[in-house]
CSV table of C-alpha atoms and ligand atoms in Angstrom, one decimal:
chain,number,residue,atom,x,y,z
A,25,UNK,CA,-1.0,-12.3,20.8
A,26,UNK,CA,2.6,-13.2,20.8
A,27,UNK,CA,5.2,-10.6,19.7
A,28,UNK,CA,8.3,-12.0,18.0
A,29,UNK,CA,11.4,-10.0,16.7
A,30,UNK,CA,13.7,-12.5,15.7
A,31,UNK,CA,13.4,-15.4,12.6
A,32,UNK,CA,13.9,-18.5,14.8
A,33,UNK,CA,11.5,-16.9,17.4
A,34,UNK,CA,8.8,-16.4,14.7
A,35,UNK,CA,9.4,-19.8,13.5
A,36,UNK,CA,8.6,-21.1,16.7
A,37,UNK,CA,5.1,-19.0,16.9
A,38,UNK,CA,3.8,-19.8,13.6
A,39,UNK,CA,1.7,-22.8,13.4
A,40,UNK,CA,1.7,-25.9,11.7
A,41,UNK,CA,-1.2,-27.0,9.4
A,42,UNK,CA,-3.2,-24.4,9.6
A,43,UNK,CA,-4.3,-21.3,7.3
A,44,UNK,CA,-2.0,-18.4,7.8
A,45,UNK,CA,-3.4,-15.0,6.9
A,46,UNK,CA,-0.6,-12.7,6.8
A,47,UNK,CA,-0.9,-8.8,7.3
A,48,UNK,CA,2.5,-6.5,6.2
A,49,UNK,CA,2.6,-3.3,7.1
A,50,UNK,CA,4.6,-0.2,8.4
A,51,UNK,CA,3.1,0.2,11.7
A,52,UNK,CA,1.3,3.4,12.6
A,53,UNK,CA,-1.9,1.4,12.1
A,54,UNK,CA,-5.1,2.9,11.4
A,55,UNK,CA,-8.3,1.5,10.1
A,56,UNK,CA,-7.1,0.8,6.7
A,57,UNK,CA,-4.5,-1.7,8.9
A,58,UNK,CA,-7.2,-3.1,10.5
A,59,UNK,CA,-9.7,-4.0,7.7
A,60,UNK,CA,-6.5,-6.5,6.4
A,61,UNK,CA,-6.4,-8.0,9.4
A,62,UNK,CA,-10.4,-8.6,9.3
A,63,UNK,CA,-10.4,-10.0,6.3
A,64,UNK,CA,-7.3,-12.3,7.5
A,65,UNK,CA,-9.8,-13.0,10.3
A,66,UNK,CA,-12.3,-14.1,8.5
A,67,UNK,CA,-10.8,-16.3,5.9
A,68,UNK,CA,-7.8,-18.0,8.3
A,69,UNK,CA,-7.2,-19.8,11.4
A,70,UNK,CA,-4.1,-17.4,12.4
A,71,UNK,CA,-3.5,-14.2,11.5
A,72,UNK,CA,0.1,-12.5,11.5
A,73,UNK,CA,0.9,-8.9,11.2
A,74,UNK,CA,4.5,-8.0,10.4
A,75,UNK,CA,5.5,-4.2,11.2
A,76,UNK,CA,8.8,-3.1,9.8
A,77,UNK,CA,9.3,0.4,8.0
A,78,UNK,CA,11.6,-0.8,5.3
A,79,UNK,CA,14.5,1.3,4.6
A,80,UNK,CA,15.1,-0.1,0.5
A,81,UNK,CA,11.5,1.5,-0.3
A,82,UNK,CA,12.9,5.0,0.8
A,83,UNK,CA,14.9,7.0,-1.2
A,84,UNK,CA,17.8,9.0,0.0
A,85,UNK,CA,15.9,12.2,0.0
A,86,UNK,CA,12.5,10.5,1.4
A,87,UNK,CA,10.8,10.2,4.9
A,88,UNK,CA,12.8,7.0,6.4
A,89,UNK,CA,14.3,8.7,9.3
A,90,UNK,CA,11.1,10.6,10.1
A,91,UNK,CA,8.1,8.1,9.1
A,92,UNK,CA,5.3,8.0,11.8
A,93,UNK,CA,6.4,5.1,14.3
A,94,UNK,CA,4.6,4.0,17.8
A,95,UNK,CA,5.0,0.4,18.5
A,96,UNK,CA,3.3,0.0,21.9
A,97,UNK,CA,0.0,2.0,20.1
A,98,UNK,CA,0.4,-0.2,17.1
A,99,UNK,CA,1.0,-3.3,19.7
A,100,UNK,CA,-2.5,-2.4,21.7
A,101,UNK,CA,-4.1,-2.1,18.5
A,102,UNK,CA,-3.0,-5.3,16.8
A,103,UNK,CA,-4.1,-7.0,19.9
A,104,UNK,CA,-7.4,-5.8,20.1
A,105,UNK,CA,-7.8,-6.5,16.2
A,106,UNK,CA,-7.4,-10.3,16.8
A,107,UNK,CA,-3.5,-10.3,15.4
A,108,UNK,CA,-2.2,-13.6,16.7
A,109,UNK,CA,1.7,-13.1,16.0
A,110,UNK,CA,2.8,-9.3,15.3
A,111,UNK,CA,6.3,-9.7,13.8
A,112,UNK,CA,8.5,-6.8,14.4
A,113,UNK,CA,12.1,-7.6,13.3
A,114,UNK,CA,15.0,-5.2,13.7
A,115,UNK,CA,16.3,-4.1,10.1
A,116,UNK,CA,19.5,-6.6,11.0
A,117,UNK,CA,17.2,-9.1,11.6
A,118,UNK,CA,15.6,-8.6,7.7
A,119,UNK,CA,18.9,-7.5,6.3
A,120,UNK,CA,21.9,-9.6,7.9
A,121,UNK,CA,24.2,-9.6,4.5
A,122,UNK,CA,23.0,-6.1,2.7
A,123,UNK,CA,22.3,-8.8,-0.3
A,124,UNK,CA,21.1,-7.9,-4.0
A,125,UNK,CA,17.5,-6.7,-4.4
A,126,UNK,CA,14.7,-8.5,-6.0
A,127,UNK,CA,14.6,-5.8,-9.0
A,128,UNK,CA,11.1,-5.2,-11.1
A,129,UNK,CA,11.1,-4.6,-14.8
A,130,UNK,CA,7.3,-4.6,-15.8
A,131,UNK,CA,5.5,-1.8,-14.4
A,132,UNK,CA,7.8,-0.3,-12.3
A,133,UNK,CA,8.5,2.7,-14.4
A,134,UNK,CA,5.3,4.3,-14.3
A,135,UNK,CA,3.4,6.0,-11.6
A,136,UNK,CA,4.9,6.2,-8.0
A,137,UNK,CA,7.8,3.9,-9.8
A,138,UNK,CA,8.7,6.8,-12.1
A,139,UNK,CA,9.0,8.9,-8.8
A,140,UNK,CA,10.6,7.1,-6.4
A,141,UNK,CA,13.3,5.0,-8.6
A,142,UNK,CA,14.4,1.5,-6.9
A,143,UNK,CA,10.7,2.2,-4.4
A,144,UNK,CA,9.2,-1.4,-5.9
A,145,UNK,CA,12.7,-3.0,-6.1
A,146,UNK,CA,12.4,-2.2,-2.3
A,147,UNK,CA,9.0,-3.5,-1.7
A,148,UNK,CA,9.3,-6.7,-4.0
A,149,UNK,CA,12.4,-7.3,-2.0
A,150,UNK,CA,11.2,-7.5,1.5
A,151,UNK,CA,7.9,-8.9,0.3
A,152,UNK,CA,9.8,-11.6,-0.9
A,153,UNK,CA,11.9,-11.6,2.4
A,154,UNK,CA,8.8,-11.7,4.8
A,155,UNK,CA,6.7,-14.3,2.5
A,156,UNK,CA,9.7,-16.7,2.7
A,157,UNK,CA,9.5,-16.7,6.5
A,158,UNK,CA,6.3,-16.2,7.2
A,159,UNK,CA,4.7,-18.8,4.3
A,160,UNK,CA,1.4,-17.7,4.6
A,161,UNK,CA,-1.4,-19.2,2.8
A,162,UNK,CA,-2.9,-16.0,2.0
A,163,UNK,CA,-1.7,-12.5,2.1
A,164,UNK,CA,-3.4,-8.8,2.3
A,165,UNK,CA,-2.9,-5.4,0.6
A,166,UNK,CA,-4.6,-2.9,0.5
A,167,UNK,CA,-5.9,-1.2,-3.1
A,168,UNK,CA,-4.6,2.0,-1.5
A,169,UNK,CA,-1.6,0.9,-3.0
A,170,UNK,CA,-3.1,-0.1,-6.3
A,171,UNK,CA,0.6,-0.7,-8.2
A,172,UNK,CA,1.9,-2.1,-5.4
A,173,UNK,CA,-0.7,-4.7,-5.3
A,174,UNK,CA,-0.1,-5.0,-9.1
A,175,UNK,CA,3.5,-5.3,-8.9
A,176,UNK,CA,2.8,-8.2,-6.1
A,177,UNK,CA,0.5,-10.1,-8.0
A,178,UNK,CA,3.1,-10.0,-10.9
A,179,UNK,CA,5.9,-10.9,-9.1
A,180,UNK,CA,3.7,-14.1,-7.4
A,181,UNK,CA,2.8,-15.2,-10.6
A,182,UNK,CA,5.9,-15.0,-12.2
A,183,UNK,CA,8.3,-16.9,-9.2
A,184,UNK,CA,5.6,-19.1,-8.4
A,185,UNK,CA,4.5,-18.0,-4.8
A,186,UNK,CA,2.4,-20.7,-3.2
A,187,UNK,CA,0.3,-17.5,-1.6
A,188,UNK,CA,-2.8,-16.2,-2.9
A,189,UNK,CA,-2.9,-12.2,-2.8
A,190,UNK,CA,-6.3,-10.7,-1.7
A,191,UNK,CA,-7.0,-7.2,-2.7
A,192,UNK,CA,-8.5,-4.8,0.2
A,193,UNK,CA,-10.7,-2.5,-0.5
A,194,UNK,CA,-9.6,1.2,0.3
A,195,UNK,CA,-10.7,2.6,3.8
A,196,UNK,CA,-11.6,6.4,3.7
A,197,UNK,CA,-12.1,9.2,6.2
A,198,UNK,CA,-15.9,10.3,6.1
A,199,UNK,CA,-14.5,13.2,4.0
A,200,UNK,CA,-13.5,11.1,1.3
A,201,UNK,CA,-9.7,11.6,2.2
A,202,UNK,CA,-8.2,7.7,1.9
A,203,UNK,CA,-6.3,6.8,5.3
A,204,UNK,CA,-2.9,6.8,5.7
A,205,UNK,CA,0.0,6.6,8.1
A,206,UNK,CA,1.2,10.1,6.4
A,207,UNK,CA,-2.3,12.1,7.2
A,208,UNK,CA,-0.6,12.8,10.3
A,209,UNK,CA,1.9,15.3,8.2
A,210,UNK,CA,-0.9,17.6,7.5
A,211,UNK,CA,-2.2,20.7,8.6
A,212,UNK,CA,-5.7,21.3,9.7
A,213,UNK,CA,-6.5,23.1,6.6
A,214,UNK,CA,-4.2,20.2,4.3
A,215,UNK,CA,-6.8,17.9,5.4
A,216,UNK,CA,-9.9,19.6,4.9
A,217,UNK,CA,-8.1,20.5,1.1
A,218,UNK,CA,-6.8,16.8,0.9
A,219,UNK,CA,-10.3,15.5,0.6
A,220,UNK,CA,-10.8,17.0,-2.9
A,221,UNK,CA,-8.5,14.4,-3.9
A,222,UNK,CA,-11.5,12.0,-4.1
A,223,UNK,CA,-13.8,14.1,-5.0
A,224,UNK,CA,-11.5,14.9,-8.0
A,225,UNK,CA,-11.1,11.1,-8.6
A,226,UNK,CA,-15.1,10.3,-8.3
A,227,UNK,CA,-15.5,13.2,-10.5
A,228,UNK,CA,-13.5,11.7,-13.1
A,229,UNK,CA,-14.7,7.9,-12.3
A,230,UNK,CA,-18.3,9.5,-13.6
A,231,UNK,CA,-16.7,11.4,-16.4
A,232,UNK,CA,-15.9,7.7,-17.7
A,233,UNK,CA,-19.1,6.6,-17.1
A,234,UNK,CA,-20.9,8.8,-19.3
A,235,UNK,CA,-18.3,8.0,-22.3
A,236,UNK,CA,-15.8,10.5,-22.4
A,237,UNK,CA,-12.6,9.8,-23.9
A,238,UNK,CA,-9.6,9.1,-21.1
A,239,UNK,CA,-7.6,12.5,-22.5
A,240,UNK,CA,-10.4,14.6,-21.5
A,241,UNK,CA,-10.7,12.8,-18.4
A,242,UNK,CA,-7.4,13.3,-17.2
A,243,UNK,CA,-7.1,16.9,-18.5
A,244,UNK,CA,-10.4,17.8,-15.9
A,245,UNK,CA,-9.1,15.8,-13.5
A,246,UNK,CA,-5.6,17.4,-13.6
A,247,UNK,CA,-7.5,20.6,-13.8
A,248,UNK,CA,-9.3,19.8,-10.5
A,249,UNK,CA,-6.2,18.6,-8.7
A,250,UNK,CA,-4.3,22.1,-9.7
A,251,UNK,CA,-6.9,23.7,-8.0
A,252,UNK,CA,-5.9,22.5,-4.4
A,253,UNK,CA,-3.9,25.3,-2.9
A,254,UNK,CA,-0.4,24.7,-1.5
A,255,UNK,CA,-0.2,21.5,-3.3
A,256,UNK,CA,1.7,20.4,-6.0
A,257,UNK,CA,0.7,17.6,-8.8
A,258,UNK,CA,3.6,14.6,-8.6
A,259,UNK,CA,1.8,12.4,-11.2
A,260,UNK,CA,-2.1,11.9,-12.6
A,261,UNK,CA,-2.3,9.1,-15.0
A,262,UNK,CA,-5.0,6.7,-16.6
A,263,UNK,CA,-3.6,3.3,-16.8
A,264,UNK,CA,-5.2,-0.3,-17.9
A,265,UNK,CA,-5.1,-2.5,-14.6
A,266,UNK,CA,-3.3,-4.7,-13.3
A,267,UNK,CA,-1.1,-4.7,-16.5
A,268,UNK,CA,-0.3,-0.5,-15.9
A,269,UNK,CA,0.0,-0.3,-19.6
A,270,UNK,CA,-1.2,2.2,-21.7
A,271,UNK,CA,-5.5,2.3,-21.9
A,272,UNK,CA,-6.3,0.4,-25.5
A,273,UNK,CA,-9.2,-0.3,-26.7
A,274,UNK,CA,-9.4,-3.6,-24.9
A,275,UNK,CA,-9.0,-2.3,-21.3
A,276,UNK,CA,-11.5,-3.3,-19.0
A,277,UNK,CA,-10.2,-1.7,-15.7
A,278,UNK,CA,-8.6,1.3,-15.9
A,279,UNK,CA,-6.6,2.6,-12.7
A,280,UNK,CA,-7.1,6.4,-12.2
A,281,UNK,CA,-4.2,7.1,-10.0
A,282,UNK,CA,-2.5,10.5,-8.2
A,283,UNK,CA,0.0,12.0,-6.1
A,284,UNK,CA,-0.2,14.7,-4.5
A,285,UNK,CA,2.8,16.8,-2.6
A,286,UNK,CA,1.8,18.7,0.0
A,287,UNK,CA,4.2,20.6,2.6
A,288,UNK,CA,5.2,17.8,5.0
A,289,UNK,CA,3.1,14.8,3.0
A,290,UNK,CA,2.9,13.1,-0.3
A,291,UNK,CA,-0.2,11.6,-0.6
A,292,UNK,CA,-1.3,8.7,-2.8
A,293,UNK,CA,-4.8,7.9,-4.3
A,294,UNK,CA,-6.6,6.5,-6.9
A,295,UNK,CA,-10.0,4.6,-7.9
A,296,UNK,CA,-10.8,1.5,-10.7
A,297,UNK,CA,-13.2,2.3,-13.1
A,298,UNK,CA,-14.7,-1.1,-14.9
A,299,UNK,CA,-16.4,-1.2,-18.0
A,300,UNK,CA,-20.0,-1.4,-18.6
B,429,AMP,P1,1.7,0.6,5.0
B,429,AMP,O1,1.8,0.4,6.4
B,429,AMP,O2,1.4,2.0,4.5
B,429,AMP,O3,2.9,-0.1,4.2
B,429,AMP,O4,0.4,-0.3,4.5
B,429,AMP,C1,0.3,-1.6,4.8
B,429,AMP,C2,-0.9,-2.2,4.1
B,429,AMP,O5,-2.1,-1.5,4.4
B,429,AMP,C3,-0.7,-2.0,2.6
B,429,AMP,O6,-1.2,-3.2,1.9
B,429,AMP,C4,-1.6,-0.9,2.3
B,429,AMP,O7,-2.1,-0.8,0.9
B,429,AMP,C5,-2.7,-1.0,3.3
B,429,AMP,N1,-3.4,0.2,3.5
B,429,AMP,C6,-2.8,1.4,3.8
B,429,AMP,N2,-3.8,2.4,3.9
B,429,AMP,C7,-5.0,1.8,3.5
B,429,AMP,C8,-6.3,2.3,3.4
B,429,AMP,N3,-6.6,3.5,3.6
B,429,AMP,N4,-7.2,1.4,3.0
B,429,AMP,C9,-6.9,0.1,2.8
B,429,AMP,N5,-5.7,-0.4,2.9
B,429,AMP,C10,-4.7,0.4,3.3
Protein backbone atom coordinates (compact mmCIF):
# COMPACT_ATOMS: atom_id res chain seq x y z
CA UNK A 1 0.00 0.00 0.00
CA UNK A 2 1.53 3.27 -0.79
CA UNK A 3 0.63 6.33 1.52
CA UNK A 4 0.68 9.70 -0.26
CA UNK A 5 0.06 13.20 1.46
CA UNK A 6 0.64 15.46 -1.20
CA UNK A 7 -1.34 16.11 -4.85
CA UNK A 8 1.66 15.58 -7.14
CA UNK A 9 2.71 12.53 -4.92
CA UNK A 10 -0.76 10.98 -5.34
CA UNK A 11 -0.68 11.76 -8.95
CA UNK A 12 2.27 9.74 -9.30
CA UNK A 13 0.62 6.62 -7.33
CA UNK A 14 -2.57 6.44 -9.19
CA UNK A 15 -2.53 4.37 -12.18
CA UNK A 16 -3.22 4.70 -15.61
CA UNK A 17 -5.92 2.76 -17.51
CA UNK A 18 -7.18 0.99 -15.00
CA UNK A 19 -10.54 0.94 -12.85
CA UNK A 20 -10.14 3.10 -9.74
CA UNK A 21 -12.43 2.43 -6.92
CA UNK A 22 -12.26 5.21 -4.60
CA UNK A 23 -13.06 5.09 -0.73
CA UNK A 24 -13.45 8.72 1.22
CA UNK A 25 -13.61 8.75 4.59
CA UNK A 26 -12.64 10.32 7.98
CA UNK A 27 -10.30 7.88 9.32
CA UNK A 28 -11.12 6.09 12.61
CA UNK A 29 -12.17 3.12 10.33
CA UNK A 30 -14.31 0.44 11.46
CA UNK A 31 -16.23 -2.14 9.62
CA UNK A 32 -18.58 0.08 7.91
CA UNK A 33 -14.98 1.59 6.36
CA UNK A 34 -14.08 -1.60 5.34
CA UNK A 35 -17.20 -2.96 3.62
CA UNK A 36 -16.42 0.27 0.92
CA UNK A 37 -13.33 -0.82 0.40
CA UNK A 38 -14.63 -4.52 -0.35
CA UNK A 39 -16.93 -3.56 -2.60
CA UNK A 40 -14.08 -1.30 -4.32
CA UNK A 41 -12.32 -4.64 -4.22
CA UNK A 42 -14.38 -6.44 -5.93
CA UNK A 43 -15.53 -4.22 -8.72
CA UNK A 44 -11.88 -2.44 -9.52
CA UNK A 45 -8.42 -3.08 -10.33
CA UNK A 46 -7.13 -0.37 -7.51
CA UNK A 47 -8.69 0.73 -4.76
CA UNK A 48 -7.87 4.28 -3.00
CA UNK A 49 -8.87 5.35 0.37
CA UNK A 50 -8.62 9.00 1.16
CA UNK A 51 -8.64 9.97 5.10
CA UNK A 52 -9.09 13.61 5.80
CA UNK A 53 -11.52 14.97 8.66
CA UNK A 54 -12.77 17.95 6.76
CA UNK A 55 -12.92 21.04 8.71
CA UNK A 56 -15.95 22.94 6.16
CA UNK A 57 -18.38 19.96 7.28
CA UNK A 58 -18.01 21.18 11.03
CA UNK A 59 -19.70 23.82 12.42
CA UNK A 60 -18.17 26.25 14.76
CA UNK A 61 -19.75 24.76 17.81
CA UNK A 62 -19.25 20.92 16.43
CA UNK A 63 -16.64 18.08 17.12
CA UNK A 64 -13.64 19.18 14.59
CA UNK A 65 -11.01 19.72 17.14
CA UNK A 66 -11.99 16.64 19.07
CA UNK A 67 -13.25 13.99 16.22
CA UNK A 68 -11.77 10.44 16.89
CA UNK A 69 -8.29 10.40 14.92
CA UNK A 70 -5.49 7.40 14.84
CA UNK A 71 -3.69 7.31 11.66
CA UNK A 72 -1.15 4.45 12.22
CA UNK A 73 -4.51 2.11 13.43
CA UNK A 74 -6.44 3.41 10.46
CA UNK A 75 -3.02 2.89 8.32
CA UNK A 76 -2.68 -1.01 9.58
CA UNK A 77 -6.22 -1.45 8.84
CA UNK A 78 -6.40 -0.04 5.38
CA UNK A 79 -3.48 -2.22 4.59
CA UNK A 80 -4.82 -5.31 5.70
CA UNK A 81 -8.26 -4.34 3.86
CA UNK A 82 -6.48 -4.41 0.41
CA UNK A 83 -6.28 -0.31 0.15
CA UNK A 84 -3.73 0.15 -2.58
CA UNK A 85 -3.16 4.11 -2.14
CA UNK A 86 -4.47 5.66 1.33
CA UNK A 87 -4.50 9.40 0.59
CA UNK A 88 -4.01 11.43 3.66
CA UNK A 89 -3.44 15.12 2.74
CA UNK A 90 -2.77 17.94 5.27
CA UNK A 91 -5.87 20.50 5.23
CA UNK A 92 -3.18 22.93 3.35
CA UNK A 93 -2.68 20.40 0.97
CA UNK A 94 -6.86 20.32 0.25
CA UNK A 95 -7.24 23.98 0.99
CA UNK A 96 -4.20 26.08 -0.38
CA UNK A 97 -6.42 29.41 -1.37
CA UNK A 98 -9.44 29.17 1.40
CA UNK A 99 -11.62 29.35 -2.04
CA UNK A 100 -15.54 29.54 -2.32
CA UNK A 101 -17.51 26.41 -1.48
CA UNK A 102 -19.44 24.26 -3.86
CA UNK A 103 -22.92 25.45 -2.14
CA UNK A 104 -26.20 22.95 -2.30
CA UNK A 105 -29.63 24.24 -2.88
CA UNK A 106 -31.90 21.03 -3.33
CA UNK A 107 -32.09 19.07 -0.30
CA UNK A 108 -29.88 20.60 1.85
CA UNK A 109 -32.36 22.19 4.09
CA UNK A 110 -33.92 19.22 5.54
CA UNK A 111 -32.69 16.64 7.87
CA UNK A 112 -28.99 16.85 9.20
CA UNK A 113 -28.88 19.94 6.61
CA UNK A 114 -31.47 21.87 8.71
CA UNK A 115 -29.04 21.11 11.73
CA UNK A 116 -25.85 21.66 10.75
CA UNK A 117 -26.21 24.81 8.17
CA UNK A 118 -23.29 25.04 5.48
CA UNK A 119 -22.54 20.68 6.67
CA UNK A 120 -23.38 19.57 2.81
CA UNK A 121 -21.85 22.83 1.28
CA UNK A 122 -18.78 21.25 3.18
CA UNK A 123 -19.10 17.80 2.04
CA UNK A 124 -20.05 18.67 -1.70
CA UNK A 125 -17.02 20.79 -1.55
CA UNK A 126 -14.27 18.41 -0.71
CA UNK A 127 -16.13 15.67 -2.58
CA UNK A 128 -15.72 17.73 -5.47
CA UNK A 129 -12.01 18.49 -4.35
CA UNK A 130 -10.95 14.72 -3.83
CA UNK A 131 -13.00 13.38 -7.15
CA UNK A 132 -11.06 15.94 -9.23
CA UNK A 133 -7.76 14.50 -8.07
CA UNK A 134 -8.39 11.23 -7.50
CA UNK A 135 -10.80 10.63 -10.95
CA UNK A 136 -12.06 7.48 -9.93
CA UNK A 137 -14.13 5.35 -12.02
CA UNK A 138 -16.36 4.52 -9.30
CA UNK A 139 -16.82 5.88 -5.85
CA UNK A 140 -18.38 4.43 -2.39
CA UNK A 141 -20.74 5.69 0.43
CA UNK A 142 -22.07 4.36 2.66
CA UNK A 143 -26.24 4.53 3.21
CA UNK A 144 -25.31 5.36 6.76
CA UNK A 145 -25.30 8.63 5.41
CA UNK A 146 -28.47 8.31 3.40
CA UNK A 147 -28.69 12.39 2.41
CA UNK A 148 -25.31 12.55 1.95
CA UNK A 149 -25.40 9.89 -0.60
CA UNK A 150 -28.45 11.73 -2.04
CA UNK A 151 -26.93 15.02 -2.09
CA UNK A 152 -23.81 13.26 -4.08
CA UNK A 153 -25.77 11.56 -6.53
CA UNK A 154 -27.46 15.04 -7.22
CA UNK A 155 -24.59 16.94 -7.34
CA UNK A 156 -22.90 14.10 -10.07
CA UNK A 157 -25.76 14.25 -12.09
CA UNK A 158 -26.17 17.71 -12.21
CA UNK A 159 -22.03 18.85 -12.99
CA UNK A 160 -21.64 15.87 -14.97
CA UNK A 161 -19.14 13.61 -12.92
CA UNK A 162 -17.67 10.98 -15.09
CA UNK A 163 -17.95 8.68 -11.70
CA UNK A 164 -20.62 6.29 -10.96
CA UNK A 165 -21.74 6.46 -7.13
CA UNK A 166 -22.31 3.01 -5.52
CA UNK A 167 -24.57 2.93 -2.52
CA UNK A 168 -23.16 0.61 0.59
CA UNK A 169 -25.29 -0.97 2.47
CA UNK A 170 -25.26 0.01 6.33
CA UNK A 171 -22.98 -2.16 8.66
CA UNK A 172 -24.50 -2.70 12.25
CA UNK A 173 -23.28 -3.77 15.64
CA UNK A 174 -25.04 -7.22 16.51
CA UNK A 175 -27.25 -5.06 18.67
CA UNK A 176 -28.71 -3.31 15.93
CA UNK A 177 -26.63 -0.06 16.78
CA UNK A 178 -25.26 1.22 13.06
CA UNK A 179 -21.30 1.77 13.30
CA UNK A 180 -19.81 4.80 13.57
CA UNK A 181 -16.55 6.62 14.18
CA UNK A 182 -18.60 8.63 17.09
CA UNK A 183 -19.75 5.15 19.08
CA UNK A 184 -16.62 5.71 20.80
CA UNK A 185 -18.34 8.96 22.59
CA UNK A 186 -20.63 6.83 24.49
CA UNK A 187 -21.04 5.45 27.72
CA UNK A 188 -21.44 1.75 28.50
CA UNK A 189 -25.02 2.27 29.21
CA UNK A 190 -25.41 5.01 25.82
CA UNK A 191 -24.61 2.05 23.93
CA UNK A 192 -26.74 -0.61 25.24
CA UNK A 193 -29.67 2.48 25.03
CA UNK A 194 -28.32 3.49 21.45
CA UNK A 195 -29.44 0.20 20.01
CA UNK A 196 -33.18 1.08 20.34
CA UNK A 197 -32.52 3.45 17.65
CA UNK A 198 -32.97 0.55 15.24
CA UNK A 199 -35.19 -1.18 16.83
CA UNK A 200 -37.35 2.13 16.81
CA UNK A 201 -36.64 2.46 13.06
CA UNK A 202 -37.49 -1.45 12.17
CA UNK A 203 -40.45 -0.87 14.24
CA UNK A 204 -41.58 1.80 12.20
CA UNK A 205 -40.21 0.06 8.69
CA UNK A 206 -43.11 -2.72 9.76
CA UNK A 207 -45.57 -0.11 10.72
CA UNK A 208 -45.33 0.89 6.83
CA UNK A 209 -45.64 -2.37 5.84
CA UNK A 210 -48.91 -3.16 7.25
CA UNK A 211 -50.38 0.19 5.65
CA UNK A 212 -50.32 2.72 8.11
CA UNK A 213 -50.32 6.30 7.10
CA UNK A 214 -46.60 8.04 7.46
CA UNK A 215 -48.10 10.59 10.36
CA UNK A 216 -48.80 7.84 12.59
CA UNK A 217 -45.71 6.34 11.75
CA UNK A 218 -43.65 9.01 12.73
CA UNK A 219 -45.74 10.01 15.80
CA UNK A 220 -44.80 6.04 17.27
CA UNK A 221 -41.63 6.29 16.14
CA UNK A 222 -40.97 9.70 17.78
CA UNK A 223 -42.75 8.21 20.67
CA UNK A 224 -40.20 5.36 20.85
CA UNK A 225 -37.16 7.54 20.32
CA UNK A 226 -38.47 9.91 23.44
CA UNK A 227 -38.33 7.02 25.37
CA UNK A 228 -34.38 6.61 25.35
CA UNK A 229 -33.20 8.11 28.57
CA UNK A 230 -30.56 10.86 28.57
CA UNK A 231 -31.10 11.45 25.01
CA UNK A 232 -32.52 14.14 23.18
CA UNK A 233 -34.59 13.94 19.67
CA UNK A 234 -32.47 16.38 16.94
CA UNK A 235 -34.76 15.50 14.03
CA UNK A 236 -37.22 12.28 13.01
CA UNK A 237 -38.62 12.77 9.59
CA UNK A 238 -40.26 10.56 6.71
CA UNK A 239 -39.00 11.71 3.48
CA UNK A 240 -39.43 10.42 -0.41
CA UNK A 241 -35.83 9.18 -1.45
CA UNK A 242 -33.43 10.25 -3.10
CA UNK A 243 -35.42 13.36 -3.96
CA UNK A 244 -35.86 14.19 0.27
CA UNK A 245 -39.07 15.84 -0.65
CA UNK A 246 -42.14 15.64 0.98
CA UNK A 247 -43.81 11.66 0.90
CA UNK A 248 -46.81 12.08 -1.99
CA UNK A 249 -48.66 9.68 -3.18
CA UNK A 250 -46.15 8.69 -5.84
CA UNK A 251 -43.18 7.86 -3.46
CA UNK A 252 -41.75 4.64 -3.87
CA UNK A 253 -38.82 4.88 -1.30
CA UNK A 254 -39.39 6.60 1.63
CA UNK A 255 -36.13 7.50 3.91
CA UNK A 256 -36.96 7.09 7.61
CA UNK A 257 -34.28 9.07 9.04
CA UNK A 258 -33.01 10.24 12.93
CA UNK A 259 -30.78 11.95 15.07
CA UNK A 260 -30.21 11.44 18.16
CA UNK A 261 -28.08 13.69 20.78
CA UNK A 262 -26.64 11.95 23.44
CA UNK A 263 -24.09 13.47 26.07
CA UNK A 264 -20.77 13.42 24.18
CA UNK A 265 -22.34 11.89 20.61
CA UNK A 266 -24.92 12.70 18.01
CA UNK A 267 -25.79 9.81 16.37
CA UNK A 268 -27.35 9.37 12.92
CA UNK A 269 -29.65 6.63 11.56
CA UNK A 270 -32.13 5.69 9.36
CA UNK A 271 -33.73 2.75 7.08
CA UNK A 272 -35.58 2.76 3.25
CA UNK A 273 -38.77 1.39 3.24
CA UNK A 274 -39.87 0.36 -0.58
CA UNK A 275 -43.20 -0.08 -1.75
CA UNK A 276 -45.00 -3.30 -2.25
P1 LIG B 1 -16.95 8.93 7.58
O1 LIG B 1 -15.54 8.50 7.88
O2 LIG B 1 -17.83 8.90 8.77
O3 LIG B 1 -17.00 10.23 6.82
O4 LIG B 1 -17.55 7.84 6.61
C1 LIG B 1 -16.92 7.51 5.40
C2 LIG B 1 -17.83 6.64 4.59
O5 LIG B 1 -18.14 5.45 5.34
C3 LIG B 1 -19.16 7.31 4.28
O6 LIG B 1 -19.54 6.98 2.95
C4 LIG B 1 -20.10 6.69 5.28
O7 LIG B 1 -21.45 6.67 4.88
C5 LIG B 1 -19.53 5.28 5.37
N1 LIG B 1 -19.95 4.65 6.62
C6 LIG B 1 -19.81 5.13 7.89
N2 LIG B 1 -20.37 4.29 8.78
C7 LIG B 1 -20.92 3.27 8.06
C8 LIG B 1 -21.66 2.10 8.40
N3 LIG B 1 -21.96 1.80 9.66
N4 LIG B 1 -22.05 1.28 7.40
C9 LIG B 1 -21.76 1.57 6.11
N5 LIG B 1 -21.07 2.66 5.71
C10 LIG B 1 -20.65 3.50 6.68
Amino acid sequence: MKIVSTVEELRIALPTNQTIGFVPTMGYLHEGHMSLVENARRENDVVVMSIFVNPTQFGPNEDLDRYPRDFERDEKLARDAGVDVLFYPTTETMYPLDMARVTVHHGADVLCGASRPGHFDGVLTIVSKLFNLVQPTRAYFGLKDAQQVALIEGYVRDYFVPVEIRRCPIIREETGLAKSSRNVYLSDVETVEASRIFSALTMAREALDTGQQVDEVKRQLTERLNEIPNSQIDYVELVDYPTLGAVSSDSTELLLAVAIQFERARLIDNVIWKKG
